[in-house]
Backbone as JSON, one array per atom type, in Angstrom:
{
  "sequence": "MVEKLKNLIRKIETQKGAIALFMLWKNSQDITKWTVVVSAHWIDRMSQRTALDFLIKNLQSTLNRTELNEISRVSILKTGDNFVQSLTRALNISGGTARFTQNQINNYYIHDAVIFEAKGSTIPNAPIGTASRNPAINGTINPNTNGTINPNINGTINPNTNGTINPNINGTINPNTNGTINPNI",
  "N": [[-0.95, 57.13, -54.32], [-1.83, 58.44, -51.99], [-4.44, 57.26, -51.24], [-3.38, 54.76, -50.48], [-1.71, 55.51, -48.36], [-3.84, 56.26, -46.71], [-5.17, 54.01, -46.18], [-3.23, 52.29, -45.05], [-2.77, 54.01, -42.55], [-5.45, 53.45, -41.1], [-5.05, 50.93, -40.9], [-2.87, 50.82, -39.19], [-4.04, 52.29, -36.89], [-5.88, 50.61, -36.09], [-4.22, 48.44, -35.3], [-2.29, 49.49, -33.43], [-3.52, 51.99, -32.25], [-4.77, 55.24, -32.0], [-3.54, 57.71, -33.98], [-2.15, 60.71, -33.5], [-0.8, 62.87, -35.39], [-0.41, 62.74, -38.87], [1.35, 63.22, -41.69], [2.51, 64.21, -45.01], [5.09, 66.14, -45.83], [6.88, 68.9, -47.34], [9.13, 71.13, -46.67], [10.36, 73.32, -47.8], [10.65, 75.23, -50.95], [12.62, 74.3, -52.41], [12.9, 71.53, -51.84], [12.39, 68.53, -52.84], [11.24, 65.95, -52.42], [9.07, 63.97, -50.01], [8.61, 64.19, -46.62], [7.6, 61.98, -44.18], [5.82, 62.53, -41.59], [4.89, 61.68, -38.29], [3.19, 61.13, -35.34], [2.03, 59.91, -32.14], [0.68, 58.75, -29.38], [1.17, 55.88, -28.64], [3.59, 55.75, -29.88], [4.98, 57.3, -28.38], [5.72, 55.84, -26.19], [7.36, 53.9, -27.26], [10.67, 52.9, -28.24], [12.84, 55.15, -30.12], [14.14, 53.83, -32.31], [12.56, 51.41, -32.48], [10.03, 52.37, -33.09], [10.52, 53.49, -35.45], [11.35, 51.76, -37.17], [9.15, 50.01, -37.18], [7.27, 51.99, -38.67], [8.52, 52.26, -41.07], [8.93, 49.68, -42.05], [5.95, 49.13, -42.34], [5.33, 51.29, -44.49], [7.15, 50.3, -46.58], [5.66, 47.9, -46.98], [3.35, 48.8, -48.15], [3.56, 50.76, -49.87], [4.52, 51.19, -53.45], [7.9, 50.91, -55.41], [8.24, 53.09, -56.89], [6.61, 55.31, -55.54], [7.73, 54.83, -52.99], [10.04, 55.99, -53.55], [9.61, 58.69, -53.66], [9.67, 59.45, -51.04], [11.65, 61.16, -48.88], [12.55, 60.68, -45.98], [11.48, 59.58, -42.68], [9.71, 60.94, -40.0], [9.81, 60.85, -36.62], [7.84, 62.27, -34.23], [7.22, 63.39, -30.73], [4.33, 63.42, -29.13], [3.79, 65.79, -27.42], [5.55, 67.54, -28.68], [6.07, 70.78, -29.81], [5.62, 71.54, -32.57], [3.82, 69.35, -33.28], [1.62, 69.84, -31.53], [1.07, 72.38, -32.17], [-0.1, 71.9, -34.73], [-2.0, 69.95, -34.22], [-3.7, 71.08, -32.54], [-4.7, 73.13, -34.09], [-5.9, 72.17, -36.33], [-8.43, 69.88, -37.21], [-8.51, 66.72, -38.42], [-9.44, 64.11, -39.61], [-9.37, 60.78, -41.05], [-9.51, 61.66, -43.6], [-8.01, 63.81, -46.12], [-6.27, 66.84, -46.07], [-4.76, 69.31, -48.16], [-2.25, 71.61, -47.86], [-0.85, 74.63, -48.75], [1.92, 76.79, -48.91], [1.38, 77.91, -46.53], [0.62, 79.29, -43.42], [0.69, 77.99, -39.95], [0.32, 78.82, -36.8], [3.31, 79.47, -35.43], [4.49, 77.99, -37.57], [5.58, 77.41, -40.84], [4.43, 76.15, -43.73], [5.35, 74.75, -46.68], [4.42, 72.93, -48.41], [2.09, 70.39, -47.85], [0.45, 67.44, -47.24], [-1.97, 66.51, -45.14], [-2.95, 64.06, -43.21], [-3.99, 63.04, -40.87], [-4.67, 64.98, -38.0], [-5.22, 65.47, -34.9], [-5.86, 66.51, -31.86], [-6.82, 65.32, -29.51], [-6.26, 62.82, -28.59], [-6.03, 61.14, -26.35], [-4.5, 58.94, -24.24], [-5.72, 56.2, -22.33], [-7.62, 57.64, -21.16], [-10.46, 58.66, -19.05], [-13.63, 57.48, -18.94], [-16.02, 59.4, -21.06], [-14.24, 61.14, -22.17], [-12.45, 62.63, -24.72], [-10.95, 60.43, -26.04], [-12.86, 58.06, -26.09], [-14.8, 59.05, -27.7], [-16.41, 58.62, -30.66], [-16.57, 60.5, -32.75], [-14.22, 61.9, -32.47], [-12.07, 60.18, -31.95], [-10.82, 57.61, -34.35], [-10.55, 55.03, -34.32], [-12.26, 53.95, -33.0], [-14.75, 54.58, -34.35], [-16.89, 53.35, -36.63], [-17.3, 54.19, -39.16], [-14.74, 55.07, -39.9], [-12.97, 53.08, -39.17], [-12.72, 50.25, -40.6], [-12.73, 47.55, -39.57], [-14.55, 47.45, -37.52], [-16.94, 48.01, -38.69], [-20.05, 46.38, -39.73], [-20.84, 46.54, -42.24], [-18.79, 46.66, -43.94], [-17.06, 44.66, -42.76], [-17.56, 41.37, -42.74], [-17.87, 39.46, -40.94], [-18.59, 40.27, -38.48], [-21.21, 41.03, -38.99], [-24.41, 39.92, -38.92], [-25.96, 39.41, -41.04], [-24.41, 38.41, -43.17], [-22.88, 36.48, -41.95], [-23.85, 33.67, -40.78], [-23.49, 32.39, -38.25], [-23.51, 34.32, -36.25], [-26.05, 35.1, -36.13], [-29.0, 34.98, -34.74], [-31.71, 33.94, -35.91], [-30.59, 32.31, -37.88], [-29.0, 30.78, -36.75], [-29.99, 28.46, -34.2], [-28.82, 27.72, -31.69], [-27.99, 30.27, -30.42], [-30.21, 31.51, -30.14], [-32.8, 32.66, -27.83], [-35.39, 31.95, -28.16], [-35.45, 29.58, -29.29], [-33.54, 28.14, -27.9], [-33.76, 26.89, -24.8], [-31.83, 26.8, -22.7], [-30.58, 29.41, -22.69], [-32.39, 31.06, -22.33], [-33.96, 33.13, -20.1], [-36.35, 33.15, -18.96], [-37.25, 30.32, -19.04]],
  "CA": [[-0.18, 57.07, -52.89], [-2.76, 59.0, -50.86], [-5.28, 56.15, -50.92], [-2.64, 53.67, -50.05], [-1.4, 55.75, -46.88], [-5.13, 56.28, -45.69], [-5.57, 52.61, -45.71], [-2.17, 51.88, -44.04], [-3.29, 54.75, -41.34], [-6.57, 52.84, -40.74], [-4.65, 49.66, -40.26], [-1.91, 50.9, -37.93], [-4.88, 52.62, -35.69], [-6.57, 49.21, -35.59], [-3.14, 47.47, -34.56], [-1.7, 50.42, -32.35], [-4.13, 52.8, -31.63], [-4.74, 56.63, -32.69], [-2.44, 58.63, -34.73], [-2.41, 62.24, -33.59], [-0.24, 63.62, -36.55], [0.29, 61.89, -39.98], [1.65, 64.19, -42.77], [3.65, 64.27, -45.99], [5.72, 67.44, -45.7], [7.92, 69.63, -47.71], [9.14, 72.39, -45.8], [10.69, 74.4, -48.74], [10.48, 74.97, -52.59], [13.8, 73.45, -52.89], [12.83, 69.94, -51.33], [11.37, 67.77, -54.05], [10.68, 64.67, -51.86], [8.46, 64.21, -48.87], [9.1, 63.8, -45.36], [6.49, 61.65, -43.39], [5.69, 62.93, -40.15], [3.89, 60.73, -37.57], [3.04, 61.19, -33.97], [1.04, 59.0, -31.66], [0.97, 58.29, -27.93], [1.8, 54.87, -28.36], [5.0, 56.12, -30.25], [5.73, 58.14, -27.16], [6.03, 54.96, -25.28], [8.19, 53.08, -27.86], [12.23, 53.56, -28.33], [12.67, 55.87, -31.43], [14.45, 52.74, -33.39], [11.48, 50.52, -32.66], [8.76, 53.1, -33.81], [11.03, 54.12, -36.91], [11.48, 50.43, -37.82], [7.69, 49.62, -37.42], [6.66, 52.7, -39.64], [9.37, 51.97, -42.48], [8.41, 48.38, -42.56], [4.66, 49.3, -43.17], [5.33, 51.98, -45.67], [7.6, 49.53, -47.47], [4.87, 46.89, -47.35], [2.28, 49.36, -48.44], [3.91, 51.52, -51.45], [5.49, 50.69, -54.45], [9.17, 51.39, -55.28], [8.25, 54.56, -57.26], [6.15, 55.91, -54.41], [8.87, 54.93, -51.75], [11.39, 57.25, -53.9], [9.23, 60.15, -53.45], [9.75, 60.0, -49.62], [13.22, 61.07, -48.29], [12.58, 60.32, -44.62], [10.39, 59.5, -41.8], [10.16, 61.75, -38.94], [8.82, 60.37, -35.55], [7.7, 63.22, -33.15], [6.63, 63.13, -29.59], [2.96, 64.12, -29.1], [4.14, 66.76, -26.93], [6.58, 68.35, -29.55], [5.66, 72.09, -30.21], [5.05, 71.41, -33.82], [2.62, 68.67, -33.24], [0.83, 70.41, -30.55], [0.23, 73.53, -32.89], [-1.14, 71.62, -35.83], [-3.34, 69.34, -33.59], [-4.85, 72.1, -31.77], [-5.37, 74.18, -35.05], [-6.81, 71.32, -37.27], [-9.24, 68.55, -37.09], [-8.55, 66.21, -39.95], [-9.31, 62.55, -39.66], [-10.03, 59.9, -41.94], [-9.54, 62.31, -44.76], [-6.94, 64.57, -46.41], [-6.18, 68.28, -46.45], [-3.53, 69.92, -48.79], [-1.82, 73.0, -47.61], [0.53, 75.01, -49.71], [2.37, 78.0, -48.75], [0.56, 78.49, -45.33], [1.42, 79.22, -41.94], [-0.1, 77.22, -39.02], [0.99, 79.44, -35.67], [4.62, 79.84, -35.99], [5.32, 76.96, -38.69], [5.42, 77.81, -42.18], [4.34, 75.03, -44.52], [5.44, 75.08, -47.99], [3.63, 72.03, -48.85], [1.71, 69.26, -46.95], [-0.79, 66.64, -47.32], [-2.23, 66.0, -43.92], [-4.12, 62.82, -42.97], [-4.53, 63.1, -39.43], [-4.2, 65.92, -37.21], [-6.27, 65.62, -33.91], [-5.02, 66.63, -30.41], [-7.64, 64.67, -28.44], [-5.98, 61.37, -28.71], [-5.69, 61.09, -24.72], [-4.21, 57.57, -24.09], [-6.23, 55.54, -21.01], [-8.45, 58.57, -20.68], [-11.51, 58.11, -18.4], [-15.0, 57.54, -19.72], [-16.69, 60.56, -21.44], [-13.25, 61.78, -22.68], [-12.24, 62.39, -26.22], [-10.49, 59.22, -26.43], [-13.9, 57.46, -25.96], [-15.75, 59.69, -28.53], [-16.08, 58.1, -31.94], [-16.16, 61.66, -33.75], [-12.9, 62.32, -32.6], [-11.16, 58.75, -32.0], [-11.2, 57.22, -35.39], [-10.22, 53.74, -34.06], [-13.95, 53.41, -32.47], [-15.78, 54.86, -35.17], [-16.88, 52.42, -37.63], [-17.13, 55.03, -40.51], [-13.27, 55.19, -40.34], [-12.26, 51.73, -38.97], [-13.58, 49.21, -41.27], [-12.95, 46.25, -38.72], [-15.91, 47.33, -36.5], [-18.21, 48.36, -39.4], [-20.62, 45.34, -40.17], [-21.0, 46.81, -43.53], [-17.24, 46.44, -44.55], [-16.38, 43.31, -42.07], [-18.69, 40.5, -42.94], [-17.65, 38.55, -40.01], [-19.41, 40.87, -37.57], [-22.61, 41.18, -39.7], [-25.33, 38.75, -38.74], [-26.82, 39.02, -42.51], [-23.47, 37.49, -43.76], [-22.3, 35.62, -41.0], [-25.0, 33.1, -39.76], [-23.24, 31.83, -36.95], [-23.87, 35.23, -35.17], [-27.58, 35.39, -36.54], [-29.92, 34.26, -34.03], [-32.61, 33.73, -36.71], [-30.34, 31.32, -38.69], [-28.37, 29.66, -35.66], [-30.62, 28.32, -33.33], [-27.99, 27.79, -30.41], [-28.01, 31.59, -29.93], [-31.79, 32.38, -30.26], [-33.38, 32.37, -26.74], [-36.75, 31.49, -28.34], [-35.51, 28.1, -29.71], [-32.63, 27.29, -26.97], [-34.32, 27.25, -23.51], [-30.71, 27.03, -21.75], [-30.11, 30.89, -22.57], [-33.68, 32.09, -22.17], [-34.05, 33.34, -18.8], [-37.84, 32.68, -18.76], [-37.44, 28.97, -19.25]],
  "C": [[-1.08, 57.35, -51.76], [-3.48, 57.81, -50.49], [-4.68, 55.13, -50.15], [-2.33, 54.13, -48.58], [-2.94, 55.99, -45.93], [-5.46, 55.03, -45.28], [-4.56, 51.98, -44.54], [-2.58, 52.8, -42.55], [-4.42, 53.69, -40.38], [-6.12, 51.4, -40.13], [-3.73, 49.65, -39.18], [-2.94, 51.23, -36.86], [-5.6, 51.37, -35.24], [-5.45, 48.59, -34.94], [-2.64, 48.26, -33.25], [-2.61, 51.32, -31.56], [-4.1, 54.21, -32.27], [-3.41, 57.19, -32.79], [-3.02, 60.1, -34.32], [-1.96, 63.04, -34.93], [0.29, 62.49, -37.53], [0.29, 62.72, -41.23], [2.55, 63.65, -43.72], [3.89, 65.83, -45.94], [6.6, 67.9, -46.49], [8.27, 70.9, -47.25], [9.84, 73.7, -46.61], [10.47, 74.22, -50.2], [11.37, 74.2, -53.1], [13.91, 71.83, -52.75], [12.03, 69.49, -52.39], [10.8, 66.41, -53.38], [10.06, 64.87, -50.33], [8.95, 63.69, -47.71], [7.82, 63.18, -44.54], [6.72, 61.84, -42.04], [4.55, 62.27, -39.56], [4.16, 61.21, -35.97], [1.87, 60.56, -33.51], [1.66, 58.85, -30.07], [1.51, 56.97, -27.74], [3.23, 54.7, -29.21], [5.68, 56.38, -29.17], [6.34, 57.01, -26.49], [6.83, 53.78, -25.89], [9.6, 53.72, -28.08], [11.82, 54.06, -29.97], [12.89, 54.89, -32.63], [13.09, 52.01, -33.51], [10.32, 51.1, -33.49], [9.26, 53.29, -35.1], [11.04, 52.7, -37.74], [10.13, 50.07, -38.09], [7.4, 50.41, -38.63], [7.51, 52.44, -40.74], [9.02, 50.82, -42.92], [6.93, 48.51, -43.31], [4.61, 50.29, -44.3], [5.94, 51.24, -46.73], [6.54, 48.53, -47.94], [3.5, 47.51, -48.18], [2.66, 50.26, -50.16], [4.75, 50.8, -52.27], [6.85, 51.23, -54.37], [9.02, 52.94, -55.8], [7.76, 55.39, -56.17], [7.12, 56.15, -53.13], [10.0, 56.09, -52.41], [10.81, 58.55, -53.69], [9.18, 60.62, -51.99], [11.42, 60.01, -49.22], [13.62, 60.8, -46.76], [11.27, 60.08, -43.85], [10.71, 59.96, -40.44], [9.13, 61.33, -37.92], [8.84, 61.9, -34.47], [6.72, 63.08, -31.86], [5.19, 64.04, -29.88], [3.0, 65.39, -28.25], [4.8, 67.94, -27.37], [5.72, 69.82, -29.86], [4.86, 72.24, -31.63], [3.83, 70.55, -33.98], [1.65, 69.21, -32.47], [0.27, 71.53, -31.27], [-0.6, 72.97, -33.96], [-2.23, 70.75, -35.18], [-4.37, 70.28, -33.24], [-5.47, 73.02, -33.08], [-6.2, 73.48, -35.88], [-7.53, 70.04, -36.56], [-9.25, 67.77, -38.06], [-8.25, 64.57, -39.24], [-9.82, 61.59, -40.61], [-9.89, 60.43, -43.54], [-7.96, 62.89, -44.99], [-7.1, 66.01, -46.36], [-4.84, 68.63, -47.2], [-3.48, 71.26, -48.34], [-0.65, 73.53, -48.2], [0.69, 76.44, -49.45], [1.45, 78.56, -47.68], [1.25, 78.39, -44.17], [0.3, 78.73, -40.61], [0.85, 77.89, -37.36], [2.32, 79.99, -36.25], [5.61, 79.11, -36.86], [4.64, 77.22, -39.95], [5.22, 76.42, -42.97], [4.2, 75.14, -45.91], [4.44, 74.1, -48.71], [3.26, 70.75, -48.12], [0.56, 68.57, -47.32], [-1.01, 65.99, -45.86], [-3.43, 65.07, -43.81], [-4.66, 62.83, -41.8], [-3.77, 64.23, -38.43], [-5.33, 66.19, -36.01], [-5.44, 65.57, -32.81], [-5.81, 65.86, -29.47], [-7.47, 63.27, -28.5], [-5.46, 61.03, -27.4], [-5.71, 59.35, -24.61], [-4.8, 57.2, -22.53], [-7.08, 56.78, -20.5], [-9.69, 58.04, -20.1], [-12.91, 58.29, -19.05], [-15.53, 59.05, -20.03], [-15.46, 61.62, -21.79], [-13.18, 61.98, -24.14], [-11.8, 61.13, -26.75], [-11.92, 58.38, -26.7], [-14.99, 58.09, -27.1], [-15.54, 59.35, -30.08], [-16.06, 59.01, -33.17], [-14.89, 62.1, -33.72], [-11.66, 61.08, -32.53], [-11.61, 57.89, -33.26], [-11.17, 55.53, -35.16], [-11.49, 52.94, -33.54], [-14.97, 53.63, -33.09], [-15.84, 53.89, -36.55], [-17.23, 52.91, -39.01], [-15.54, 55.17, -40.89], [-12.41, 53.98, -39.95], [-13.27, 50.7, -39.45], [-13.9, 47.86, -40.52], [-14.03, 46.33, -38.01], [-16.96, 47.88, -37.29], [-18.87, 46.99, -39.94], [-20.74, 45.58, -41.38], [-19.86, 46.44, -44.72], [-16.84, 45.04, -43.91], [-17.49, 42.56, -42.04], [-18.81, 39.6, -41.78], [-18.35, 38.93, -38.68], [-20.76, 41.38, -38.21], [-23.43, 40.01, -39.68], [-26.02, 38.51, -40.13], [-25.9, 38.33, -43.23], [-22.84, 36.55, -43.17], [-23.42, 34.86, -40.22], [-24.6, 32.44, -38.49], [-23.5, 32.84, -35.67], [-25.57, 35.55, -35.39], [-28.54, 34.59, -35.75], [-31.23, 33.57, -34.87], [-32.13, 32.58, -37.6], [-29.62, 30.15, -37.6], [-29.1, 29.51, -34.26], [-30.02, 28.24, -31.84], [-28.06, 28.95, -29.72], [-29.26, 32.27, -29.8], [-32.45, 31.83, -29.15], [-34.68, 31.76, -26.9], [-36.81, 29.87, -28.82], [-34.53, 27.33, -28.72], [-33.09, 27.85, -25.32], [-32.9, 27.24, -22.39], [-30.13, 28.58, -21.87], [-31.25, 31.74, -22.59], [-33.84, 32.15, -20.44], [-35.64, 33.09, -18.18], [-38.07, 31.23, -18.68], [-36.66, 28.38, -18.12]]
}
């Protein structure tokens, strides 16, 4: 289930933008099923119902019936929520997972959690030079975490596997063989 959720997060971030917090959480020892907690700036701009429908649909299309039965609910939190702010300030998790058991972050006790994303620097429409433009922080622009912009994973953007974008194979995009695109000719 963990690998499937990691892939789902990458897919959602490619479609919608960065996720500030994504975690599976059990808040007491009496709880046997997970709560999926999600927060993102793009969710802040949606209605609660639209965001919830989007996330549930994606979870249902990713997880099998047994895995879905391990989840009791999906909780959407605003990025300004105190819980979200506490976790995203204290942690810097992106593209991997961290397991927390019987732990406390600021005023919040975590009985059991698997945290996939916890990054507080996902600022929407931020000016150049801020964290949203930093691939070390923003996984959607990092080819190591976003396979759609990684030519080693996505062959359509790799000139070694896609001859139409390789000037050594496609003479129409090679300025040495096509004088119409060569400024010296």
